[in-house]
């Protein structure tokens, strides 16, 4: 078996929010970064445009195991970060089978490709606090039972347990990060945080007149994505693999997010937010708040960015974007 390259990492989902921040972190650490990208008729490299001359792109898809085996054989990474997923909860209700194929079975395809090509590769699985769903305990820890509330949450539970299973069955160094919501100016516009920050900025400039939202009472433990990718990397530097909750330990409602975002620009959210049934989900996750004690003690991880700073940063970035001060995504 050919040796893997000790400082080479392969990232699935490199074109996504977390993929872009993780790429920056790994490049800073001196890694060679290979990004697995699926074919599409238009390229979606906006988040990694500034990094493109420092990384290698390989074509592949979580729906196609042969492409994953081929990518691993070609590039021989020492670490694989599986960030790719159909990651939008609302879409998972309308496309549950696709979500299962990608977000659940995609994990098995990648783990199996690792087992076949080089079982010494270290593996990170992007698990989610959505697995806690109808929470059985407050705050949620690594031992809190799962009760997912969407096809996405169910798929992530599968992805989590298949990661544990490959660790226990084949001795893979496979870790699962149970990450709570993390946001940034690079967040997709469909997620509520970015939808609010972008709308607040657009309304302040007179380019939008209202913001249509669903459940304002849902509460989330929101952190900054740049802090959270550090935890992913730290997990793969440990002698032993494991599962870690990564969160801030604070919870805030969607309403509070709106209040802060609009107030940051001197506005009252109540003047602009309209409740729209179209954004109410068939089943909701009412409250998420985690306890990251294990990540703090074992990994030495802590977050740097707090909730208020996160909201203000996102609103300011969207204002700059809309005013043409930012080219692409910062
Ligand atoms: P994101 O911005 O939605 O990015 C998802 C990535 O997956 C994109 O690069 C997308 O590529 C890729 N992808 C989708 N289907 C694929 C397929 N069949 N084959 C290969 N690539 C595919 O997600 P994110 O916010 O960065 O999250 C990263 C991971 O963490 C996801 O697994 C998500 O479920 C999980 N997670 C996120 C959070 C959070 O709050 N952000 C919390 C917990 C867990 P395209 O550009 O081609 O669409
Ligand atoms: O921003 P969201 O769509 O994120 P959600 O569902 O919490 O999922 C995100 O975090 C998970 C970690 O817990 C990740 F695994 C997942 O991949 C994703 O990144 O919605 C947050 C809350 C929900 O309760 C939703 O019902 O906001 C509520 N909400 C209210 N109005 C809305 C809207 N969400 C969206 N997207 N759009 C609305 O108009």
Short mmCIF file of C-alpha atoms and ligand atoms in Angstrom, two decimals:
data_model
loop_
_atom_site.label_atom_id
_atom_site.label_comp_id
_atom_site.label_asym_id
_atom_site.label_seq_id
_atom_site.Cartn_x
_atom_site.Cartn_y
_atom_site.Cartn_z
CA UNK A 1 0.00 0.00 0.00
CA UNK A 2 1.41 3.41 -0.99
CA UNK A 3 2.19 5.77 1.92
CA UNK A 4 -0.15 8.67 2.51
CA UNK A 5 1.17 12.23 2.62
CA UNK A 6 1.46 13.20 6.31
CA UNK A 7 0.28 16.81 5.91
CA UNK A 8 -2.30 16.34 3.16
CA UNK A 9 -6.02 16.64 3.92
CA UNK A 10 -9.03 15.96 1.73
CA UNK A 11 -12.18 17.96 2.41
CA UNK A 12 -15.60 17.02 1.06
CA UNK A 13 -17.93 20.03 1.01
CA UNK A 14 -15.00 22.42 0.46
CA UNK A 15 -17.25 24.86 -1.43
CA UNK A 16 -19.54 25.23 1.62
CA UNK A 17 -19.32 27.61 4.57
CA UNK A 18 -17.29 25.32 6.84
CA UNK A 19 -15.17 23.98 3.97
CA UNK A 20 -13.87 27.46 3.23
CA UNK A 21 -12.92 28.22 6.86
CA UNK A 22 -11.37 24.77 7.35
CA UNK A 23 -9.31 25.21 4.20
CA UNK A 24 -7.92 28.50 5.52
CA UNK A 25 -7.05 26.86 8.85
CA UNK A 26 -5.32 23.86 7.27
CA UNK A 27 -3.34 25.99 4.83
CA UNK A 28 -2.16 28.09 7.80
CA UNK A 29 -1.06 24.86 9.49
CA UNK A 30 1.04 23.97 6.44
CA UNK A 31 -1.26 21.32 4.96
CA UNK A 32 -1.74 20.53 1.31
CA UNK A 33 -5.50 20.73 0.82
CA UNK A 34 -7.45 18.67 -1.69
CA UNK A 35 -11.11 19.57 -2.14
CA UNK A 36 -13.63 17.07 -3.44
CA UNK A 37 -16.16 18.87 -5.63
CA UNK A 38 -19.20 17.46 -7.41
CA UNK A 39 -19.89 18.27 -11.03
CA UNK A 40 -22.39 21.03 -11.75
CA UNK A 41 -23.21 23.10 -14.81
CA UNK A 42 -21.92 26.23 -13.10
CA UNK A 43 -19.05 26.29 -10.61
CA UNK A 44 -19.85 27.35 -7.05
CA UNK A 45 -16.39 28.39 -5.86
CA UNK A 46 -17.42 31.76 -4.44
CA UNK A 47 -16.35 30.92 -0.88
CA UNK A 48 -12.97 29.51 -1.91
CA UNK A 49 -12.17 31.80 -4.84
CA UNK A 50 -9.45 33.51 -2.77
CA UNK A 51 -7.81 30.14 -2.04
CA UNK A 52 -8.00 28.48 -5.42
CA UNK A 53 -4.35 28.83 -6.36
CA UNK A 54 -3.32 27.15 -3.07
CA UNK A 55 -5.51 24.05 -3.25
CA UNK A 56 -6.13 21.05 -5.49
CA UNK A 57 -9.63 20.20 -6.66
CA UNK A 58 -10.67 16.62 -7.37
CA UNK A 59 -13.96 15.64 -8.93
CA UNK A 60 -16.21 13.34 -6.90
CA UNK A 61 -19.61 12.91 -5.35
CA UNK A 62 -20.83 11.38 -2.09
CA UNK A 63 -23.44 9.56 -4.17
CA UNK A 64 -20.73 7.66 -6.08
CA UNK A 65 -18.37 5.44 -4.06
CA UNK A 66 -16.02 4.73 -6.99
CA UNK A 67 -15.30 8.45 -7.30
CA UNK A 68 -14.39 8.57 -3.60
CA UNK A 69 -12.07 5.56 -3.87
CA UNK A 70 -10.43 7.12 -6.91
CA UNK A 71 -9.93 10.49 -5.17
CA UNK A 72 -8.29 8.79 -2.16
CA UNK A 73 -6.07 6.60 -4.37
CA UNK A 74 -4.96 9.59 -6.41
CA UNK A 75 -4.21 12.00 -3.55
CA UNK A 76 -3.35 9.77 -0.55
CA UNK A 77 -4.47 12.17 2.20
CA UNK A 78 -3.63 11.58 5.87
CA UNK A 79 -6.86 13.22 7.03
CA UNK A 80 -10.36 13.32 5.52
CA UNK A 81 -12.97 15.84 6.68
CA UNK A 82 -16.48 14.90 5.59
CA UNK A 83 -18.35 18.20 5.46
CA UNK A 84 -20.45 17.47 2.38
CA UNK A 85 -24.17 17.04 2.95
CA UNK A 86 -27.62 18.16 1.91
CA UNK A 87 -27.47 20.43 4.94
CA UNK A 88 -30.69 22.46 4.83
CA UNK A 89 -33.33 21.09 7.21
CA UNK A 90 -36.32 22.57 5.36
CA UNK A 91 -35.23 20.97 2.07
CA UNK A 92 -34.90 17.60 3.78
CA UNK A 93 -38.69 17.50 4.27
CA UNK A 94 -39.23 17.96 0.52
CA UNK A 95 -36.29 15.76 -0.59
CA UNK A 96 -35.98 13.12 2.13
CA UNK A 97 -34.55 10.40 -0.11
CA UNK A 98 -31.83 12.60 -1.60
CA UNK A 99 -31.02 13.81 1.91
CA UNK A 100 -30.69 10.20 3.09
CA UNK A 101 -28.53 9.23 0.11
CA UNK A 102 -26.12 12.13 0.65
CA UNK A 103 -26.18 12.95 4.33
CA UNK A 104 -26.58 9.38 5.63
CA UNK A 105 -25.36 6.80 3.07
CA UNK A 106 -22.73 9.21 1.73
CA UNK A 107 -20.91 8.77 5.04
CA UNK A 108 -20.82 4.99 4.61
CA UNK A 109 -19.50 5.34 1.07
CA UNK A 110 -16.67 7.54 2.28
CA UNK A 111 -15.83 5.40 5.31
CA UNK A 112 -15.83 2.32 3.10
CA UNK A 113 -13.57 4.03 0.58
CA UNK A 114 -11.15 4.79 3.45
CA UNK A 115 -11.31 1.21 4.71
CA UNK A 116 -10.51 -0.06 1.22
CA UNK A 117 -7.80 2.43 0.23
CA UNK A 118 -6.02 3.20 3.50
CA UNK A 119 -7.53 2.50 6.94
CA UNK A 120 -4.85 4.63 8.62
CA UNK A 121 -6.50 7.79 7.24
CA UNK A 122 -7.99 9.89 10.05
CA UNK A 123 -11.66 10.77 9.50
CA UNK A 124 -13.89 13.62 10.69
CA UNK A 125 -17.69 13.37 10.41
CA UNK A 126 -19.77 16.56 10.51
CA UNK A 127 -22.49 15.46 12.94
CA UNK A 128 -25.11 17.91 14.13
CA UNK A 129 -27.07 19.13 17.13
CA UNK A 130 -30.15 18.48 14.94
CA UNK A 131 -29.71 14.87 16.11
CA UNK A 132 -30.96 15.97 19.57
CA UNK A 133 -34.15 17.36 18.01
CA UNK A 134 -36.86 17.06 20.64
CA UNK A 135 -34.29 17.40 23.36
CA UNK A 136 -34.22 14.76 26.07
CA UNK A 137 -31.89 16.76 28.30
CA UNK A 138 -30.80 20.40 28.79
CA UNK A 139 -28.01 21.16 28.07
CA UNK A 140 -27.14 18.51 25.47
CA UNK A 141 -23.89 16.56 25.85
CA UNK A 142 -22.20 13.62 24.10
CA UNK A 143 -24.39 11.23 26.12
CA UNK A 144 -27.78 12.89 25.54
CA UNK A 145 -30.08 10.49 23.62
CA UNK A 146 -30.94 11.50 20.05
CA UNK A 147 -34.53 12.33 18.96
CA UNK A 148 -34.26 13.81 15.46
CA UNK A 149 -37.17 15.87 14.10
CA UNK A 150 -36.45 16.01 10.36
CA UNK A 151 -35.21 13.71 7.57
CA UNK A 152 -31.94 15.69 7.85
CA UNK A 153 -31.68 14.95 11.58
CA UNK A 154 -32.44 11.29 10.98
CA UNK A 155 -29.78 11.12 8.25
CA UNK A 156 -27.22 12.74 10.57
CA UNK A 157 -27.99 10.18 13.29
CA UNK A 158 -27.21 7.45 10.75
CA UNK A 159 -23.99 9.24 9.73
CA UNK A 160 -22.98 9.54 13.37
CA UNK A 161 -23.56 5.89 14.22
CA UNK A 162 -21.91 4.54 11.07
CA UNK A 163 -18.84 6.58 12.03
CA UNK A 164 -18.87 5.02 15.50
CA UNK A 165 -19.42 1.62 13.90
CA UNK A 166 -16.43 1.87 11.54
CA UNK A 167 -14.29 3.03 14.46
CA UNK A 168 -15.33 0.02 16.54
CA UNK A 169 -15.43 -2.53 13.70
CA UNK A 170 -12.28 -1.64 11.78
CA UNK A 171 -10.28 0.44 14.25
CA UNK A 172 -10.50 3.58 12.10
CA UNK A 173 -9.42 6.86 13.68
CA UNK A 174 -12.93 8.23 13.03
CA UNK A 175 -14.27 11.14 15.07
CA UNK A 176 -17.65 12.79 15.11
CA UNK A 177 -18.11 16.45 15.91
CA UNK A 178 -21.62 17.17 17.18
CA UNK A 179 -21.62 20.81 16.15
CA UNK A 180 -24.34 23.24 17.12
CA UNK A 181 -25.42 25.98 14.69
CA UNK A 182 -22.50 28.04 13.48
CA UNK A 183 -22.80 31.01 11.21
CA UNK A 184 -20.73 33.63 9.41
CA UNK A 185 -20.94 36.09 6.53
CA UNK A 186 -20.34 33.02 4.31
CA UNK A 187 -23.52 31.26 5.49
CA UNK A 188 -25.99 30.32 2.74
CA UNK A 189 -28.78 32.88 2.32
CA UNK A 190 -31.48 30.27 3.04
CA UNK A 191 -30.41 29.80 6.68
CA UNK A 192 -32.22 32.05 9.13
CA UNK A 193 -29.17 33.92 10.48
CA UNK A 194 -27.97 35.06 7.06
CA UNK A 195 -31.51 35.60 5.82
CA UNK A 196 -31.98 38.06 8.70
CA UNK A 197 -28.58 39.80 8.41
CA UNK A 198 -28.94 40.22 4.66
CA UNK A 199 -32.53 41.47 4.93
CA UNK A 200 -31.70 43.94 7.69
CA UNK A 201 -28.90 45.37 5.54
CA UNK A 202 -31.06 45.46 2.39
CA UNK A 203 -33.99 47.11 4.24
CA UNK A 204 -31.68 49.76 5.72
CA UNK A 205 -30.59 50.60 2.17
CA UNK A 206 -34.19 50.75 0.93
CA UNK A 207 -33.72 47.73 -1.33
CA UNK A 208 -36.13 45.42 0.51
CA UNK A 209 -39.29 46.26 2.40
CA UNK A 210 -40.11 43.25 4.56
CA UNK A 211 -38.64 40.00 5.86
CA UNK A 212 -40.82 36.89 5.76
CA UNK A 213 -39.94 34.33 8.45
CA UNK A 214 -41.43 31.26 10.13
CA UNK A 215 -41.08 30.37 13.82
CA UNK A 216 -39.51 33.25 15.74
CA UNK A 217 -39.59 31.37 19.05
CA UNK A 218 -37.16 28.59 18.11
CA UNK A 219 -33.96 28.82 20.15
CA UNK A 220 -30.50 27.94 18.95
CA UNK A 221 -26.97 27.80 20.36
CA UNK A 222 -25.32 29.98 17.70
CA UNK A 223 -21.56 30.32 17.30
CA UNK A 224 -19.06 31.51 14.69
CA UNK A 225 -18.01 28.99 12.01
CA UNK A 226 -14.36 30.12 12.12
CA UNK A 227 -14.16 28.99 15.76
CA UNK A 228 -15.83 25.66 15.06
CA UNK A 229 -13.51 24.40 12.28
CA UNK A 230 -10.66 24.60 14.83
CA UNK A 231 -12.45 21.93 16.87
CA UNK A 232 -12.67 19.67 13.78
CA UNK A 233 -8.92 19.85 13.26
CA UNK A 234 -8.16 19.35 16.98
CA UNK A 235 -10.21 16.13 17.00
CA UNK A 236 -7.99 14.59 14.34
CA UNK A 237 -4.80 15.55 16.22
CA UNK A 238 -5.75 13.44 19.27
CA UNK A 239 -4.14 10.02 19.86
CA UNK A 240 -7.61 8.49 20.21
CA UNK A 241 -10.71 9.26 18.12
CA UNK A 242 -13.92 10.33 19.85
CA UNK A 243 -17.19 12.24 19.79
CA UNK A 244 -17.37 15.87 20.86
CA UNK A 245 -20.13 18.43 21.35
CA UNK A 246 -19.03 21.84 20.04
CA UNK A 247 -21.19 24.83 21.06
CA UNK A 248 -21.23 28.10 22.99
CA UNK A 249 -23.45 27.02 25.91
CA UNK A 250 -25.79 30.00 25.26
CA UNK A 251 -29.17 29.91 23.58
CA UNK A 252 -31.06 32.71 21.80
CA UNK A 253 -34.34 32.83 19.91
CA UNK A 254 -34.77 33.71 16.24
CA UNK A 255 -36.63 36.76 17.54
CA UNK A 256 -33.56 37.87 19.52
CA UNK A 257 -31.43 37.45 16.40
CA UNK A 258 -33.86 39.74 14.54
CA UNK A 259 -33.91 42.28 17.37
CA UNK A 260 -30.13 42.57 17.47
CA UNK A 261 -29.63 42.60 13.71
CA UNK A 262 -32.17 45.34 13.06
CA UNK A 263 -31.16 47.34 16.15
CA UNK A 264 -27.56 47.29 14.90
CA UNK A 265 -28.78 49.44 12.01
CA UNK A 266 -31.06 51.58 14.16
CA UNK A 267 -34.30 49.80 13.20
CA UNK A 268 -37.06 47.88 15.01
CA UNK A 269 -37.49 44.36 13.59
CA UNK A 270 -41.22 44.50 14.43
CA UNK A 271 -41.71 47.07 11.68
CA UNK A 272 -40.45 44.71 8.98
CA UNK A 273 -40.79 41.03 9.98
CA UNK A 274 -43.87 39.23 8.65
CA UNK A 275 -44.76 35.67 9.70
CA UNK A 276 -45.18 33.41 6.68
CA UNK A 277 -46.58 29.87 7.04
CA UNK A 278 -44.36 28.74 4.16
CA UNK A 279 -41.36 28.81 6.52
CA UNK A 280 -43.00 26.81 9.33
CA UNK A 281 -41.62 23.25 9.37
CA UNK A 282 -43.71 20.05 9.67
CA UNK A 283 -41.80 19.33 12.89
CA UNK A 284 -39.66 21.84 14.75
CA UNK A 285 -36.61 21.71 17.00
CA UNK A 286 -37.66 24.16 19.70
CA UNK A 287 -34.55 24.49 21.82
CA UNK A 288 -30.88 23.67 21.41
CA UNK A 289 -28.19 24.49 23.94
CA UNK A 290 -25.06 22.44 24.39
CA UNK A 291 -22.35 21.76 26.92
CA UNK A 292 -18.87 21.69 25.36
CA UNK A 293 -17.01 20.64 28.54
CA UNK A 294 -15.45 17.58 26.89
CA UNK A 295 -14.15 19.62 23.95
CA UNK A 296 -12.73 22.15 26.43
CA UNK A 297 -10.99 19.58 28.63
CA UNK A 298 -9.77 17.09 25.99
CA UNK A 299 -9.14 19.38 23.01
CA UNK A 300 -8.48 22.69 24.79
CA UNK A 301 -11.18 24.17 22.52
CA UNK A 302 -13.08 27.35 23.31
CA UNK A 303 -14.99 29.80 21.17
CA UNK A 304 -13.73 33.34 20.66
CA UNK A 305 -16.75 35.06 19.10
CA UNK A 306 -19.91 35.78 21.15
CA UNK A 307 -23.51 36.09 19.94
CA UNK A 308 -23.69 39.91 19.75
CA UNK A 309 -20.40 40.15 17.87
CA UNK A 310 -21.51 37.41 15.47
CA UNK A 311 -24.78 39.17 14.61
CA UNK A 312 -23.08 42.56 14.19
CA UNK A 313 -20.33 41.08 12.01
CA UNK A 314 -22.85 39.39 9.72
CA UNK A 315 -24.97 42.52 9.34
CA UNK A 316 -21.90 44.69 8.65
CA UNK A 317 -20.60 42.21 6.07
CA UNK A 318 -23.96 42.15 4.27
CA UNK A 319 -24.09 45.93 4.29
CA UNK A 320 -20.62 46.03 2.72
CA UNK A 321 -21.60 43.36 0.20
CA UNK A 322 -24.74 45.22 -0.87
CA UNK A 323 -22.83 48.49 -1.14
CA UNK A 324 -20.23 46.82 -3.36
CA UNK A 325 -17.43 47.20 -0.82
CA UNK A 326 -16.87 43.45 -0.66
CA UNK A 327 -16.11 41.42 -3.74
CA UNK A 328 -17.74 38.02 -3.20
CA UNK A 329 -17.75 36.68 0.32
CA UNK A 330 -15.35 37.84 3.04
P1 LIG B 1 -23.06 23.96 3.33
O1 LIG B 1 -22.55 25.37 3.29
O2 LIG B 1 -24.45 23.66 2.95
O3 LIG B 1 -22.08 23.07 2.40
C1 LIG B 1 -22.41 21.77 2.02
C2 LIG B 1 -21.34 21.26 1.07
O4 LIG B 1 -21.67 19.92 0.68
C3 LIG B 1 -21.21 22.06 -0.24
O5 LIG B 1 -19.82 22.19 -0.52
C4 LIG B 1 -21.88 21.16 -1.26
O6 LIG B 1 -21.37 21.32 -2.56
C5 LIG B 1 -21.47 19.79 -0.72
N1 LIG B 1 -22.26 18.68 -1.24
C6 LIG B 1 -23.61 18.54 -1.19
N2 LIG B 1 -23.98 17.38 -1.77
C7 LIG B 1 -22.85 16.77 -2.19
C8 LIG B 1 -22.57 15.55 -2.84
N3 LIG B 1 -23.54 14.71 -3.20
N4 LIG B 1 -21.27 15.22 -3.10
C9 LIG B 1 -20.28 16.07 -2.76
N5 LIG B 1 -20.47 17.26 -2.16
C10 LIG B 1 -21.75 17.61 -1.86
O7 LIG B 1 -22.83 23.34 4.80
P2 LIG B 1 -21.96 23.90 6.04
O8 LIG B 1 -22.80 24.83 6.81
O9 LIG B 1 -20.62 24.28 5.56
O10 LIG B 1 -21.86 22.57 6.92
C11 LIG B 1 -20.82 21.62 6.71
C12 LIG B 1 -21.26 20.28 7.29
O11 LIG B 1 -21.52 20.42 8.69
C13 LIG B 1 -22.54 19.71 6.69
O12 LIG B 1 -22.41 18.30 6.69
C14 LIG B 1 -23.62 20.12 7.68
O13 LIG B 1 -24.72 19.24 7.61
C15 LIG B 1 -22.85 20.00 8.98
N6 LIG B 1 -23.29 20.86 10.07
C16 LIG B 1 -23.42 22.20 9.87
C17 LIG B 1 -23.76 23.02 10.93
C18 LIG B 1 -23.90 24.51 10.77
O14 LIG B 1 -24.47 25.14 11.64
N7 LIG B 1 -23.33 25.09 9.71
C19 LIG B 1 -23.99 22.45 12.22
C20 LIG B 1 -23.84 21.08 12.37
C21 LIG B 1 -23.47 20.29 11.30
P3 LIG B 1 -22.05 22.34 -3.65
O15 LIG B 1 -21.30 23.63 -3.50
O16 LIG B 1 -21.79 21.64 -4.93
O17 LIG B 1 -23.51 22.46 -3.31
O1 LIG B 2 -31.11 28.53 10.14
P1 LIG B 2 -31.91 27.28 10.13
O2 LIG B 2 -32.45 26.85 8.82
O3 LIG B 2 -31.00 26.18 10.80
P2 LIG B 2 -31.33 24.77 11.49
O4 LIG B 2 -32.60 24.20 11.02
O5 LIG B 2 -31.16 24.94 12.97
O6 LIG B 2 -30.15 23.86 10.90
C1 LIG B 2 -28.81 24.35 10.85
O7 LIG B 2 -28.15 24.00 12.03
C2 LIG B 2 -28.00 22.59 12.25
C3 LIG B 2 -27.28 22.41 13.59
O8 LIG B 2 -28.23 22.40 14.63
C4 LIG B 2 -27.21 22.02 11.11
F1 LIG B 2 -26.98 20.70 11.32
C5 LIG B 2 -27.94 22.24 9.80
O9 LIG B 2 -27.15 21.75 8.72
C6 LIG B 2 -28.14 23.73 9.62
O10 LIG B 2 -26.87 24.32 9.42
O11 LIG B 2 -33.15 27.43 11.14
C7 LIG B 2 -32.98 27.82 12.48
C8 LIG B 2 -34.34 28.05 13.12
C9 LIG B 2 -35.33 26.91 12.90
O12 LIG B 2 -36.01 26.66 14.10
C10 LIG B 2 -36.32 27.47 11.89
O13 LIG B 2 -37.64 26.95 11.99
O14 LIG B 2 -34.92 29.20 12.51
C11 LIG B 2 -36.29 28.93 12.26
N1 LIG B 2 -36.75 29.81 11.19
C12 LIG B 2 -37.75 30.74 11.33
N2 LIG B 2 -37.96 31.34 10.15
C13 LIG B 2 -36.33 29.84 9.93
C14 LIG B 2 -37.08 30.80 9.27
N3 LIG B 2 -35.35 29.14 9.31
C15 LIG B 2 -35.11 29.41 7.99
N4 LIG B 2 -34.12 28.75 7.38
N5 LIG B 2 -35.84 30.34 7.31
C16 LIG B 2 -36.85 31.06 7.90
O15 LIG B 2 -37.49 31.88 7.26
#
